[in-house]
Structures are given as C-alpha cells and as structure tokens.
mmCIF file of C-alpha atoms in Angstrom:
data_model
loop_
_atom_site.group_PDB
_atom_site.id
_atom_site.type_symbol
_atom_site.label_atom_id
_atom_site.label_comp_id
_atom_site.label_asym_id
_atom_site.label_seq_id
_atom_site.Cartn_x
_atom_site.Cartn_y
_atom_site.Cartn_z
ATOM 1 C CA MET A 44 -5.076 6.241 26.557
ATOM 2 C CA THR A 45 -4.643 9.716 28.368
ATOM 3 C CA GLU A 46 -3.378 12.410 26.674
ATOM 4 C CA ASN A 47 0.703 11.326 27.172
ATOM 5 C CA ASP A 48 0.207 8.470 26.592
ATOM 6 C CA LEU A 49 -1.515 9.172 23.085
ATOM 7 C CA ASP A 50 1.023 11.367 22.277
ATOM 8 C CA ALA A 51 4.267 9.322 23.277
ATOM 9 C CA LEU A 52 2.477 7.095 20.328
ATOM 10 C CA ALA A 53 2.673 9.477 18.332
ATOM 11 C CA GLY A 54 5.972 10.771 18.238
ATOM 12 C CA ARG A 55 7.660 6.744 17.961
ATOM 13 C CA LEU A 56 5.430 6.025 14.577
ATOM 14 C CA ARG A 57 6.745 9.555 13.572
ATOM 15 C CA ASP A 58 10.363 8.563 14.196
ATOM 16 C CA HIS A 59 10.138 5.269 13.113
ATOM 17 C CA PRO A 60 12.317 4.302 9.615
ATOM 18 C CA SER A 61 9.279 3.126 7.852
ATOM 19 C CA ILE A 62 7.699 6.081 8.139
ATOM 20 C CA ARG A 63 10.723 8.051 7.879
ATOM 21 C CA SER A 64 12.033 6.143 4.921
ATOM 22 C CA LYS A 65 8.877 8.389 2.978
ATOM 23 C CA LEU A 66 10.211 11.068 2.389
ATOM 24 C CA GLY A 67 13.149 10.383 0.365
ATOM 25 C CA ILE A 68 9.764 10.733 -2.078
ATOM 26 C CA ALA A 69 10.235 13.782 -2.317
ATOM 27 C CA ARG A 70 13.718 15.025 -2.397
ATOM 28 C CA ALA A 71 13.604 12.213 -6.045
ATOM 29 C CA THR A 72 10.275 13.203 -7.313
ATOM 30 C CA ARG A 73 11.585 17.309 -6.406
ATOM 31 C CA ALA A 74 15.267 16.743 -7.980
ATOM 32 C CA LEU A 75 13.399 15.458 -11.066
ATOM 33 C CA GLY A 76 10.534 18.046 -11.294
ATOM 34 C CA LEU A 77 7.723 15.819 -10.778
ATOM 35 C CA SER A 78 4.524 17.128 -8.625
ATOM 36 C CA ALA A 79 0.946 15.892 -8.601
ATOM 37 C CA ALA A 80 0.131 17.704 -11.490
ATOM 38 C CA SER A 81 2.756 16.333 -13.510
ATOM 39 C CA ASP A 82 1.867 13.147 -16.049
ATOM 40 C CA GLY A 83 0.469 10.321 -14.683
ATOM 41 C CA ARG A 84 0.348 11.748 -11.624
ATOM 42 C CA PRO A 85 3.398 11.073 -8.903
ATOM 43 C CA GLY A 86 1.426 10.842 -5.092
ATOM 44 C CA ASP A 87 -0.653 7.715 -6.828
ATOM 45 C CA ASP A 88 0.164 3.724 -6.539
ATOM 46 C CA ALA A 89 1.019 4.160 -10.061
ATOM 47 C CA ALA A 90 0.888 6.076 -12.808
ATOM 48 C CA ALA A 91 -2.587 6.046 -14.847
ATOM 49 C CA LEU A 92 -2.836 7.678 -18.590
ATOM 50 C CA PRO A 93 -5.532 7.790 -20.209
ATOM 51 C CA ARG A 94 -6.301 5.532 -22.924
ATOM 52 C CA ASP A 95 -9.577 5.314 -24.875
ATOM 53 C CA GLY A 96 -12.201 3.458 -22.514
ATOM 54 C CA GLY A 97 -10.279 3.720 -19.362
ATOM 55 C CA PHE A 98 -6.857 4.434 -18.122
ATOM 56 C CA ASP A 99 -3.165 2.174 -18.788
ATOM 57 C CA LEU A 100 -0.908 1.658 -15.363
ATOM 58 C CA LEU A 101 2.701 1.416 -14.909
ATOM 59 C CA ALA A 102 4.146 1.453 -11.374
ATOM 60 C CA GLY A 103 7.178 -0.007 -9.559
ATOM 61 C CA GLU A 104 9.121 -0.944 -6.298
ATOM 62 C CA GLY A 105 12.991 -1.190 -5.477
ATOM 63 C CA PHE A 106 14.481 -3.153 -3.057
ATOM 64 C CA ILE A 107 16.571 -2.141 -0.523
ATOM 65 C CA PRO A 108 19.856 -4.801 0.338
ATOM 66 C CA ALA A 109 18.973 -5.711 3.221
ATOM 67 C CA PHE A 110 15.515 -7.450 2.682
ATOM 68 C CA ILE A 111 16.792 -9.299 0.212
ATOM 69 C CA GLU A 112 20.016 -10.926 1.548
ATOM 70 C CA ASP A 113 17.537 -11.827 4.778
ATOM 71 C CA ASP A 114 15.071 -13.519 2.224
ATOM 72 C CA PRO A 115 15.631 -13.588 -1.730
ATOM 73 C CA TRP A 116 13.355 -16.059 -2.650
ATOM 74 C CA PHE A 117 10.267 -14.129 -0.667
ATOM 75 C CA ALA A 118 11.812 -10.774 -1.870
ATOM 76 C CA GLY A 119 11.286 -12.569 -5.497
ATOM 77 C CA TRP A 120 7.740 -13.072 -4.712
ATOM 78 C CA CYS A 121 6.826 -9.705 -2.599
ATOM 79 C CA ALA A 122 8.913 -8.602 -5.656
ATOM 80 C CA VAL A 123 5.058 -9.533 -7.575
ATOM 81 C CA MET A 124 2.662 -9.258 -4.970
ATOM 82 C CA VAL A 125 3.047 -5.608 -3.966
ATOM 83 C CA ASN A 126 3.591 -3.951 -8.191
ATOM 84 C CA LEU A 127 -0.582 -6.076 -8.271
ATOM 85 C CA SER A 128 -1.669 -4.600 -5.766
ATOM 86 C CA ASP A 129 -0.747 -1.990 -6.508
ATOM 87 C CA ILE A 130 -2.147 -1.698 -9.859
ATOM 88 C CA ALA A 131 -4.850 -3.141 -7.744
ATOM 89 C CA ALA A 132 -5.620 -0.073 -5.593
ATOM 90 C CA MET A 133 -6.108 2.405 -8.902
ATOM 91 C CA GLY A 134 -9.150 -0.001 -9.451
ATOM 92 C CA GLY A 135 -7.147 -1.724 -12.310
ATOM 93 C CA ARG A 136 -6.444 -6.003 -13.782
ATOM 94 C CA SER A 137 -2.233 -5.815 -13.844
ATOM 95 C CA ALA A 138 -1.340 -7.741 -17.048
ATOM 96 C CA ALA A 139 1.590 -8.350 -16.970
ATOM 97 C CA VAL A 140 5.739 -8.092 -14.838
ATOM 98 C CA VAL A 141 9.192 -7.023 -16.395
ATOM 99 C CA ASP A 142 11.949 -7.896 -13.819
ATOM 100 C CA GLN A 143 15.723 -6.069 -12.798
ATOM 101 C CA VAL A 144 17.504 -8.237 -11.500
ATOM 102 C CA TRP A 145 21.384 -8.149 -10.148
ATOM 103 C CA ALA A 146 23.062 -10.746 -8.557
ATOM 104 C CA PRO A 147 26.761 -12.253 -8.109
ATOM 105 C CA SER A 148 26.175 -15.195 -9.835
ATOM 106 C CA ALA A 149 23.335 -17.632 -11.293
ATOM 107 C CA GLU A 150 23.470 -19.218 -8.195
ATOM 108 C CA ALA A 151 23.429 -17.115 -5.825
ATOM 109 C CA ALA A 152 20.170 -15.587 -8.579
ATOM 110 C CA ALA A 153 18.403 -19.121 -7.695
ATOM 111 C CA PRO A 154 16.525 -18.484 -5.161
ATOM 112 C CA LEU A 155 15.399 -14.502 -5.825
ATOM 113 C CA LEU A 156 14.619 -16.273 -10.209
ATOM 114 C CA GLN A 157 12.200 -18.679 -8.447
ATOM 115 C CA GLY A 158 10.605 -16.448 -5.862
ATOM 116 C CA LEU A 159 9.317 -14.327 -8.578
ATOM 117 C CA ARG A 160 8.635 -17.042 -10.699
ATOM 118 C CA ASP A 161 5.994 -18.730 -8.067
ATOM 119 C CA ALA A 162 4.077 -15.350 -7.475
ATOM 120 C CA SER A 163 3.775 -13.937 -11.033
ATOM 121 C CA ALA A 164 2.262 -18.457 -11.198
ATOM 122 C CA ALA A 165 -0.116 -17.575 -8.294
ATOM 123 C CA TYR A 166 -0.950 -14.194 -9.299
ATOM 124 C CA GLY A 167 -1.754 -15.868 -13.285
ATOM 125 C CA VAL A 168 0.274 -13.086 -14.102
ATOM 126 C CA PRO A 169 3.302 -13.393 -16.456
ATOM 127 C CA LEU A 170 6.661 -12.100 -15.916
ATOM 128 C CA VAL A 171 7.366 -10.705 -19.693
ATOM 129 C CA GLY A 172 11.466 -10.241 -19.543
ATOM 130 C CA GLY A 173 13.458 -7.962 -18.541
ATOM 131 C CA HIS A 174 16.875 -6.820 -17.253
ATOM 132 C CA THR A 175 19.741 -9.716 -15.404
ATOM 133 C CA ASN A 176 23.199 -9.121 -14.589
ATOM 134 C CA LEU A 177 25.229 -11.757 -13.028
ATOM 135 C CA SER A 178 28.433 -9.573 -12.448
ATOM 136 C CA ALA A 179 27.241 -7.637 -9.952
ATOM 137 C CA PRO A 180 28.406 -7.340 -5.818
ATOM 138 C CA ALA A 181 25.841 -8.479 -4.234
ATOM 139 C CA LEU A 182 21.875 -8.861 -4.468
ATOM 140 C CA GLY A 183 19.476 -6.163 -6.069
ATOM 141 C CA LEU A 184 15.793 -6.223 -7.296
ATOM 142 C CA ALA A 185 13.723 -3.835 -8.971
ATOM 143 C CA ALA A 186 10.712 -4.845 -10.329
ATOM 144 C CA SER A 187 7.297 -3.022 -13.552
ATOM 145 C CA VAL A 188 4.337 -4.030 -14.358
ATOM 146 C CA PHE A 189 1.604 -3.256 -16.464
ATOM 147 C CA GLY A 190 -1.902 -3.056 -16.001
ATOM 148 C CA LYS A 191 -5.087 -1.381 -16.871
ATOM 149 C CA ALA A 192 -8.141 0.558 -15.406
ATOM 150 C CA GLN A 193 -11.779 0.969 -16.487
ATOM 151 C CA ARG A 194 -12.260 3.441 -13.286
ATOM 152 C CA LEU A 195 -10.005 4.486 -11.629
ATOM 153 C CA ILE A 196 -9.448 5.313 -7.336
ATOM 154 C CA THR A 197 -6.505 7.814 -6.756
ATOM 155 C CA SER A 198 -5.394 9.202 -4.276
ATOM 156 C CA PHE A 199 -6.896 12.680 -5.163
ATOM 157 C CA HIS A 200 -9.981 12.376 -4.224
ATOM 158 C CA ALA A 201 -10.949 11.508 -0.896
ATOM 159 C CA ALA A 202 -13.817 14.190 0.598
ATOM 160 C CA PRO A 203 -14.358 16.001 4.194
ATOM 161 C CA GLY A 204 -16.846 13.212 5.891
ATOM 162 C CA ASP A 205 -15.515 10.384 4.139
ATOM 163 C CA LEU A 206 -15.352 6.909 6.097
ATOM 164 C CA LEU A 207 -11.635 5.653 6.403
ATOM 165 C CA ILE A 208 -11.829 2.047 6.038
ATOM 166 C CA ALA A 209 -8.778 -0.277 6.397
ATOM 167 C CA ALA A 210 -9.295 -3.687 4.429
ATOM 168 C CA VAL A 211 -6.336 -6.171 6.082
ATOM 169 C CA ASP A 212 -6.141 -10.245 5.094
ATOM 170 C CA HIS A 213 -5.810 -11.656 8.588
ATOM 171 C CA ARG A 214 -5.291 -14.604 7.735
ATOM 172 C CA GLY A 215 -0.931 -14.887 8.192
ATOM 173 C CA SER A 216 2.010 -13.825 9.759
ATOM 174 C CA TYR A 217 5.180 -12.256 10.247
ATOM 175 C CA ARG A 218 7.781 -13.647 7.644
ATOM 176 C CA ASN A 219 10.426 -11.251 8.055
ATOM 177 C CA PHE A 220 10.520 -6.821 9.641
ATOM 178 C CA ASP A 221 6.884 -5.752 9.866
ATOM 179 C CA ASN A 222 5.581 -7.077 6.761
ATOM 180 C CA PHE A 223 2.840 -9.229 7.842
ATOM 181 C CA CYS A 224 2.072 -12.188 4.603
ATOM 182 C CA ALA A 225 -1.323 -13.270 4.375
ATOM 183 C CA ALA A 226 -0.286 -14.654 0.820
ATOM 184 C CA LEU A 227 1.318 -17.924 0.915
ATOM 185 C CA ASP A 228 -0.494 -20.184 1.782
ATOM 186 C CA ALA A 229 -3.335 -19.132 -0.226
ATOM 187 C CA PRO A 230 -4.694 -20.856 -2.190
ATOM 188 C CA PRO A 231 -4.044 -18.948 -6.142
ATOM 189 C CA ASP A 232 -7.745 -19.361 -7.025
ATOM 190 C CA ARG A 233 -7.931 -16.837 -3.675
ATOM 191 C CA LEU A 234 -5.480 -14.564 -4.100
ATOM 192 C CA ARG A 235 -6.143 -14.014 -7.980
ATOM 193 C CA ARG A 236 -10.398 -12.906 -6.517
ATOM 194 C CA ASP A 237 -9.316 -11.112 -3.842
ATOM 195 C CA LEU A 238 -6.796 -9.048 -5.510
ATOM 196 C CA ASP A 239 -10.338 -8.617 -8.406
ATOM 197 C CA LEU A 240 -12.464 -6.823 -5.534
ATOM 198 C CA LEU A 241 -10.873 -3.210 -6.056
ATOM 199 C CA PRO A 242 -11.173 -3.118 -9.890
ATOM 200 C CA THR A 243 -15.222 -4.411 -9.018
ATOM 201 C CA LEU A 244 -15.758 -1.493 -6.543
ATOM 202 C CA ALA A 245 -14.377 1.397 -8.340
ATOM 203 C CA GLU A 246 -16.653 -0.124 -11.665
ATOM 204 C CA ASP A 247 -18.795 -0.262 -9.357
ATOM 205 C CA GLU A 248 -18.766 3.166 -8.684
ATOM 206 C CA LEU A 249 -18.246 2.344 -4.367
ATOM 207 C CA THR A 250 -15.086 4.669 -3.730
ATOM 208 C CA ARG A 251 -13.337 7.117 -5.775
ATOM 209 C CA ALA A 252 -10.320 6.777 -3.045
ATOM 210 C CA GLY A 253 -8.474 4.885 -2.220
ATOM 211 C CA LYS A 254 -3.707 3.752 -1.443
ATOM 212 C CA ASP A 255 -2.246 0.220 -1.388
ATOM 213 C CA ILE A 256 -1.228 0.040 2.904
ATOM 214 C CA SER A 257 2.788 -0.050 2.040
ATOM 215 C CA GLN A 258 5.887 0.548 3.746
ATOM 216 C CA GLY A 259 4.816 3.410 6.072
ATOM 217 C CA GLY A 260 1.685 0.974 7.522
ATOM 218 C CA ILE A 261 -1.917 2.358 7.673
ATOM 219 C CA ILE A 262 -0.216 5.236 9.178
ATOM 220 C CA GLY A 263 1.657 6.444 7.024
ATOM 221 C CA THR A 264 -0.212 5.187 4.350
ATOM 222 C CA ALA A 265 -3.393 7.679 5.107
ATOM 223 C CA LEU A 266 -1.014 10.174 5.787
ATOM 224 C CA MET A 267 -0.260 9.659 2.361
ATOM 225 C CA LEU A 268 -3.460 9.525 1.621
ATOM 226 C CA ALA A 269 -4.749 12.527 3.073
ATOM 227 C CA GLU A 270 -1.718 14.651 1.499
ATOM 228 C CA CYS A 271 -2.206 13.939 -1.666
ATOM 229 C CA SER A 272 -6.344 14.143 -1.930
ATOM 230 C CA SER A 273 -5.945 17.933 0.622
ATOM 231 C CA VAL A 274 -8.037 16.488 3.987
ATOM 232 C CA GLY A 275 -7.067 15.458 7.494
ATOM 233 C CA ILE A 276 -7.959 12.511 8.689
ATOM 234 C CA ASP A 277 -9.035 11.077 12.658
ATOM 235 C CA ILE A 278 -8.372 7.530 13.314
ATOM 236 C CA ASP A 279 -10.011 6.130 15.825
ATOM 237 C CA LEU A 280 -8.072 3.188 17.838
ATOM 238 C CA THR A 281 -11.116 1.921 19.475
ATOM 239 C CA ALA A 282 -11.450 0.835 16.017
ATOM 240 C CA LEU A 283 -8.649 -0.615 15.079
ATOM 241 C CA VAL A 284 -8.306 -4.755 16.058
ATOM 242 C CA PRO A 285 -5.121 -6.202 14.799
ATOM 243 C CA PRO A 286 -4.916 -10.111 14.044
ATOM 244 C CA PRO A 287 -4.654 -11.398 17.895
ATOM 245 C CA GLY A 288 -1.490 -11.588 19.804
ATOM 246 C CA ILE A 289 -0.528 -8.257 18.059
ATOM 247 C CA ALA A 290 0.143 -4.816 19.607
ATOM 248 C CA ALA A 291 -2.035 -1.909 17.776
ATOM 249 C CA GLU A 292 1.131 0.333 17.908
ATOM 250 C CA ARG A 293 3.566 -2.407 15.308
ATOM 251 C CA TRP A 294 -0.141 -3.291 13.461
ATOM 252 C CA LEU A 295 -0.160 0.658 12.403
ATOM 253 C CA ARG A 296 3.230 0.932 11.230
ATOM 254 C CA SER A 297 3.244 -2.640 9.490
ATOM 255 C CA PHE A 298 2.896 -4.093 5.990
ATOM 256 C CA PRO A 299 0.684 -6.598 5.132
ATOM 257 C CA SER A 300 0.811 -8.465 1.413
ATOM 258 C CA PHE A 301 -3.226 -7.047 1.093
ATOM 259 C CA GLY A 302 -4.252 -4.536 2.600
ATOM 260 C CA PHE A 303 -6.095 -1.308 1.640
ATOM 261 C CA LEU A 304 -7.597 2.384 2.386
ATOM 262 C CA LEU A 305 -10.852 3.098 0.491
ATOM 263 C CA SER A 306 -12.133 6.412 1.183
ATOM 264 C CA VAL A 307 -16.139 5.302 1.310
ATOM 265 C CA ALA A 308 -19.106 7.607 1.012
ATOM 266 C CA PRO A 309 -20.784 6.670 4.693
ATOM 267 C CA GLU A 310 -24.065 5.644 2.712
ATOM 268 C CA ASN A 311 -21.431 3.122 0.602
ATOM 269 C CA ALA A 312 -19.317 1.869 3.779
ATOM 270 C CA ASN A 313 -21.645 -1.510 4.217
ATOM 271 C CA ALA A 314 -21.860 -2.440 0.964
ATOM 272 C CA VAL A 315 -17.478 -1.835 0.694
ATOM 273 C CA CYS A 316 -17.290 -3.772 4.251
ATOM 274 C CA ALA A 317 -19.005 -6.726 3.024
ATOM 275 C CA ARG A 318 -17.523 -7.512 -0.464
ATOM 276 C CA PHE A 319 -14.256 -7.635 1.534
ATOM 277 C CA CYS A 320 -16.106 -9.723 4.950
ATOM 278 C CA ALA A 321 -17.674 -12.411 2.180
ATOM 279 C CA ARG A 322 -14.108 -13.278 1.280
ATOM 280 C CA GLY A 323 -12.513 -13.873 4.305
ATOM 281 C CA ILE A 324 -10.719 -10.374 4.804
ATOM 282 C CA ASP A 325 -11.085 -8.411 7.840
ATOM 283 C CA ALA A 326 -12.585 -4.409 6.264
ATOM 284 C CA CYS A 327 -13.962 -1.626 8.309
ATOM 285 C CA ALA A 328 -13.915 1.858 9.055
ATOM 286 C CA ILE A 329 -11.176 2.465 11.439
ATOM 287 C CA GLY A 330 -11.313 6.986 10.950
ATOM 288 C CA ARG A 331 -13.021 9.468 9.949
ATOM 289 C CA VAL A 332 -11.591 11.838 6.346
ATOM 290 C CA THR A 333 -12.069 16.143 7.683
ATOM 291 C CA ASP A 334 -11.549 19.172 6.193
ATOM 292 C CA GLY A 335 -7.643 20.502 7.462
ATOM 293 C CA SER A 336 -4.537 18.868 7.208
ATOM 294 C CA ALA A 337 -3.668 16.906 10.510
ATOM 295 C CA VAL A 338 -3.811 13.346 10.883
ATOM 296 C CA THR A 339 -4.707 12.181 14.239
ATOM 297 C CA LEU A 340 -4.539 9.060 16.481
ATOM 298 C CA GLY A 341 -7.973 9.811 19.224
ATOM 299 C CA ASP A 342 -9.873 6.543 21.106
ATOM 300 C CA GLY A 343 -12.514 8.516 21.623
ATOM 301 C CA LEU A 344 -11.918 10.898 25.127
ATOM 302 C CA GLU A 345 -8.775 11.892 24.312
ATOM 303 C CA SER A 346 -6.683 12.600 20.374
ATOM 304 C CA ALA A 347 -3.175 13.121 19.381
ATOM 305 C CA LEU A 348 -1.195 14.230 15.976
ATOM 306 C CA PHE A 349 -0.238 12.225 13.998
ATOM 307 C CA TRP A 350 1.291 14.721 10.992
ATOM 308 C CA ASP A 351 0.449 18.000 10.112
ATOM 309 C CA HIS A 352 1.317 17.677 6.009
ATOM 310 C CA ALA A 353 0.229 21.915 5.949
ATOM 311 C CA GLN A 354 3.446 22.198 8.514
ATOM 312 C CA THR A 355 5.202 19.377 7.393
ATOM 313 C CA PRO A 356 4.741 17.990 3.838
ATOM 314 C CA TYR A 357 5.625 14.639 3.588
ATOM 315 C CA LEU A 358 5.083 13.169 -0.159
ATOM 316 C CA ASP A 359 6.041 17.487 -0.841
ATOM 317 C CA LEU A 360 3.862 16.972 -4.513
ATOM 318 C CA GLY A 361 3.146 20.114 -4.691
ATOM 319 C CA ALA A 362 -1.602 21.480 -5.001
ATOM 320 C CA CYS A 363 -2.790 17.726 -4.502
ATOM 321 C CA HIS A 364 -6.256 17.987 -4.886
ATOM 322 C CA ALA A 365 -8.292 17.942 -8.244
#
C-alpha cells in the first residue's frame, strides 16, 4: 500500500461509528467522577475487586435499540456471551449473570428471553435473576456478570517490546452489522473450554495484559489497550489474516464472538499462540507494543497514524499506567 492508501484507511477507521461510539465512555466517566485510579480501575473489561486468594470481577453490557430490534434472540444470546468474554479477558471465570429486560409485552420479550436462556445453557453459567418491565414502549436489554480470578489480565500492563497477539475464532460468519459470530454452531463443551484458555494463561503467568475485542474491533481495542497502558502500538497489516472473503478493513473494525488482544513478552508468544491454535483458534502476533502514545497501521514499508491518545484521549481516564 502507498502512504496515501494507509492514511486513507486509517482515516476511514478513525471516523467509523463503531470507533467513535467509544468516545462516550469518556463523557460518562467524567460525569461520574471516575478515573483509572478509581475502585475497580475503570478502563478494564471488568471491575476487579481484591479478595483473599484473588479477585471478584464485575462487568455489564447494554445494547443499542437497533441491535435488539434487528434480532432479539441474538441480542439475548449476546448479553450472556459478551459478558462472559469480559470476565475471561480479565483472567477470570464467570459465576452468574443478572439480566435487565424492558418490553411492551411478554410476547415481545419472548425471543429476547429465549436467547438469554439458550446462551446460559450453552456456556454453563446460570442466570440468577434481574429486572423485568413488560410495560415499556420498546425492547431494551442490559446484563451484568459476576466472576472470580486468581491472577489478572488487565488493560494496564502492556509493556514496550511486547508482541500484540490477536486470538480470534474464525469458524463463523457475520450475523448482523459487523458482528462476526463463531459461537452458535459450536458445541457447548468447546465454548466453555475456549473461554477457559484465558484464566489458564493468567494463572500460568504467560500474560498480564490484554483485552477482549469489543465494539470497535481490533483497531479500537488496540487503542484502548494502548491508552490504558500509556504505550503505543504498531499494527502490521501484513500479519493480519482475516477469515476468507473478508476485507482487512472490515476485519479491523469487526466485533468477533471470540476474540482477544494480548500483550505478551516475546519469549512467551509461541506458547500463548500454541494454546489457542491447539483448539482451532487463529492466534498470531499482529504487531508490537512501543514507547509513546501512537497507534499506527503499517505494511513493512509505510506507516500511518490511526490515533495518538496523548493528543486526543479516547477513554480519557487520566494517568492510567501503573
């Protein structure tokens, strides 16, 4: 790619709604008076609260109306799936999910509730209650999860010199929007064992830093990881291998059902990738953590700036690195 091509790609990604939407986090945390130094360390995939022998983990997800209206059953499924992914991304194992549902009627709520129930059964994590309102003007959904971890994977410990590993299950397809789902046809045992890879990596001290690939995709998640750790990240587009038939630009912004970015010391990279690959999950180094604050896209010859979080904060959580 020419320098102009890379600049144009970086600009399109920077301006995409899935990337821009995360800027709302900064507005919310400022209104709540939160920073990376607050209890639970906002900016991570889940709040980590120290306890004897480890950490309690709390996370939650809410869903935009258009997503729910497009596919209520899938929205219910995702409410469980993405919460469990957040706990795994922290090196934890999920214990229970609580849901919050709004609907005009029981009939309207039925597919959404069935999706919650089906995902709970598939992943083996119970729904233990929540809040239901059947007199709302439209469907609404949020869910929260509780988990535990012995050792943490956090957003705050990526270090210059680390390799950035993307571990993503390619055995799926797009369900709607830029949501790439590899979970619906997978056996429950596989879903559960795949998520357990993350806490095992933490407990074996093969990685301390990483994030679940969320809304904003690989590129947006890399930016959040870089800002929280007060580092830069160079992404090598020649190392990025999307599933067949998917353009690199779309893959960079896609939200996979199973996807994690891990910042790993070079001497541990092969061992980390091997564990994912042994379970049929694509895992490879797609970049490197650097000094500074720039997240860049390159092809080995040219490089383009995607975002400089020192110049333009993304999460804006204050001095994050610790």
